[in-house]
Short mmCIF file of C-alpha atoms in Angstrom, two decimals:
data_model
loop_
_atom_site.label_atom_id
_atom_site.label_comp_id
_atom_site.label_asym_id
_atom_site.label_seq_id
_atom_site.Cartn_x
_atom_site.Cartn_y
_atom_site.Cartn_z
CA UNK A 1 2.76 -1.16 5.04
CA UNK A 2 4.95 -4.37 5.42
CA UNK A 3 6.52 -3.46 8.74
CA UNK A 4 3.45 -1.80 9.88
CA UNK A 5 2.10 -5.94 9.05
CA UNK A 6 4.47 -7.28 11.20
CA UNK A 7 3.67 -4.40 13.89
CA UNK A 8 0.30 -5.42 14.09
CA UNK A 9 0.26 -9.58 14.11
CA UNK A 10 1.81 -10.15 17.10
CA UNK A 11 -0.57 -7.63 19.06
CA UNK A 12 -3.16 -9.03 21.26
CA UNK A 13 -6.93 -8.57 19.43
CA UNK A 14 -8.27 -5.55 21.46
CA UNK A 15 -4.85 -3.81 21.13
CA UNK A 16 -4.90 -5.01 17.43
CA UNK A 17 -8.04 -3.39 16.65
CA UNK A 18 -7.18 -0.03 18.17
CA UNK A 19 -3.80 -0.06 16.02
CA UNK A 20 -5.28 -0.92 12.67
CA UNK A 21 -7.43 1.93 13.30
CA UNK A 22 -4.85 4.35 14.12
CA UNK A 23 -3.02 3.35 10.98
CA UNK A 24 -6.04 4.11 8.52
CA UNK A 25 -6.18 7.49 10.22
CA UNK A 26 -2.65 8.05 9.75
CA UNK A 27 -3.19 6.97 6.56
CA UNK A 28 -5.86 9.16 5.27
CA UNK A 29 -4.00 11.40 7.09
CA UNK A 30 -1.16 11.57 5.18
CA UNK A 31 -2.79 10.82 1.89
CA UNK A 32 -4.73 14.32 2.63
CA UNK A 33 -1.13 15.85 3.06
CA UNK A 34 -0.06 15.75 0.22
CA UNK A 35 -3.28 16.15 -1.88
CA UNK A 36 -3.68 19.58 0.61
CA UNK A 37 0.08 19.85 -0.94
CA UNK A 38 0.10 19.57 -4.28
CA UNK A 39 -3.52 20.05 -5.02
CA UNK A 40 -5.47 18.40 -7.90
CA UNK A 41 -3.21 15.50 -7.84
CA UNK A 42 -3.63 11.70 -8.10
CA UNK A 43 -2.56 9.41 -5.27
CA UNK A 44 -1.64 5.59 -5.99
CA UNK A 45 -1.20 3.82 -2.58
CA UNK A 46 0.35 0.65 -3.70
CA UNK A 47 1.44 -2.48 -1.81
CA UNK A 48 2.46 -6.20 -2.61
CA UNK A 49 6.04 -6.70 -3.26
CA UNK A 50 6.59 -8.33 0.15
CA UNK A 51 3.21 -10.25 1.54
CA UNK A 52 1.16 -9.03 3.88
CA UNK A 53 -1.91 -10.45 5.64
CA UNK A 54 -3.39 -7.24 7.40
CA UNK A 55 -2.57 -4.04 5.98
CA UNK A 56 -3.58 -4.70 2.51
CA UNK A 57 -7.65 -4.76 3.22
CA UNK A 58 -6.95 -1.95 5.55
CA UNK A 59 -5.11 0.25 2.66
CA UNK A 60 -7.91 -0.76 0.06
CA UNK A 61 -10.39 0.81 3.17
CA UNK A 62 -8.50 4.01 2.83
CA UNK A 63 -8.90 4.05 -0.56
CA UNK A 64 -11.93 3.71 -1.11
CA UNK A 65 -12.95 6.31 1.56
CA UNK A 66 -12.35 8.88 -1.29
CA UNK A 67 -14.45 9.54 -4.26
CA UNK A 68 -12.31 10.58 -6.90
CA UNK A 69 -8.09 11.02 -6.90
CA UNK A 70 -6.74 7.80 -4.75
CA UNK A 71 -5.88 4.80 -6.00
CA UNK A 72 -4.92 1.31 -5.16
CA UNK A 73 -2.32 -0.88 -6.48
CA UNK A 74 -1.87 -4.39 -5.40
CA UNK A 75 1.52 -5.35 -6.66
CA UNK A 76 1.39 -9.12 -8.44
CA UNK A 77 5.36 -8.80 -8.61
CA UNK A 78 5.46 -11.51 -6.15
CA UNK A 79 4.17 -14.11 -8.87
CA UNK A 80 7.54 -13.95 -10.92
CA UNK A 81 9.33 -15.32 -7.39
CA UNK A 82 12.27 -15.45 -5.78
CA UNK A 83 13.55 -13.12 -3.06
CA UNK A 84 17.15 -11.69 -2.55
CA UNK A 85 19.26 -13.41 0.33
CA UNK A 86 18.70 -10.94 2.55
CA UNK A 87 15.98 -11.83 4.20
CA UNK A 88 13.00 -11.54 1.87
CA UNK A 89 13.29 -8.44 0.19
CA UNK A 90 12.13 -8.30 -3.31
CA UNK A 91 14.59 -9.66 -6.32
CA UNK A 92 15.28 -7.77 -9.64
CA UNK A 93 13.09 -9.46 -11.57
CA UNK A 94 9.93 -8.47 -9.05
CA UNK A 95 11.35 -5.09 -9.23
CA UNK A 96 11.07 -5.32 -13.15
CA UNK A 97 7.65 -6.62 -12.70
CA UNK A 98 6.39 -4.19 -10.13
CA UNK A 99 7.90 -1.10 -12.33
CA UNK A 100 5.49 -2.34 -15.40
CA UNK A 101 2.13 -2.90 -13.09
CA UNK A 102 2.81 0.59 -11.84
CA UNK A 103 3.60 2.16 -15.76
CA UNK A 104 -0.02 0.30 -16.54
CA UNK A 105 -1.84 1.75 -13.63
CA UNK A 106 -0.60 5.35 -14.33
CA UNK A 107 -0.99 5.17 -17.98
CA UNK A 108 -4.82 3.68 -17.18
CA UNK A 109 -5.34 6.76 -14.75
CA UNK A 110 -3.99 9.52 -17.45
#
């Protein structure tokens, strides 16, 4: 969802608007992949280890779309700080962070 955020700011509104909605149908598109796949499984879409001012409404959109089975994660891995030198990708410790909100959620699901 983070490049698909930087995709979609620099479009012009109109264009914008048509994009955003093209990604929630890819979206649930995908989503219903792999729950056609696998069957009675659980889906965790999950974003916030980079920050993102669009996509993140737009996932939680998806998400709630579907009754039961889908879930949404905002990561918080971005309050421990700091990003590697390579342009703003997330450091170890966010990674450690991340990795323990993600244990939680799928303990609190099962």
């Amino acid at each position: 969802g983070t490049n698909d955020d930087q995709y979609l700011l620099p479009l012009p509104a109109e264009e914008r608007v048509e994009e955003m909605a093209n990604f929630q149908k890819a979206m649930k598109a995908f989503i219903d992949l792999i729950r056609k796949t696998y069957g009675n499984c659980k889906v965790i879409v999950a974003i916030g280890m980079i920050q993102v001012s669009l996509v993140e409404k737009l996932l939680q959109e998806v998400v709630a779309s579907y009754p039961e089975g889908v879930y949404f994660l905002p990561f918080h891995s971005l309050k421990v700080g700091g990003y590697m030198s390579n342009g703003g990708h997330p450091n170890k410790a966010m990674h450690v962070e991340a990795s323990e909100e993600l244990y939680q959620a799928i303990k609190s699901i099962f």
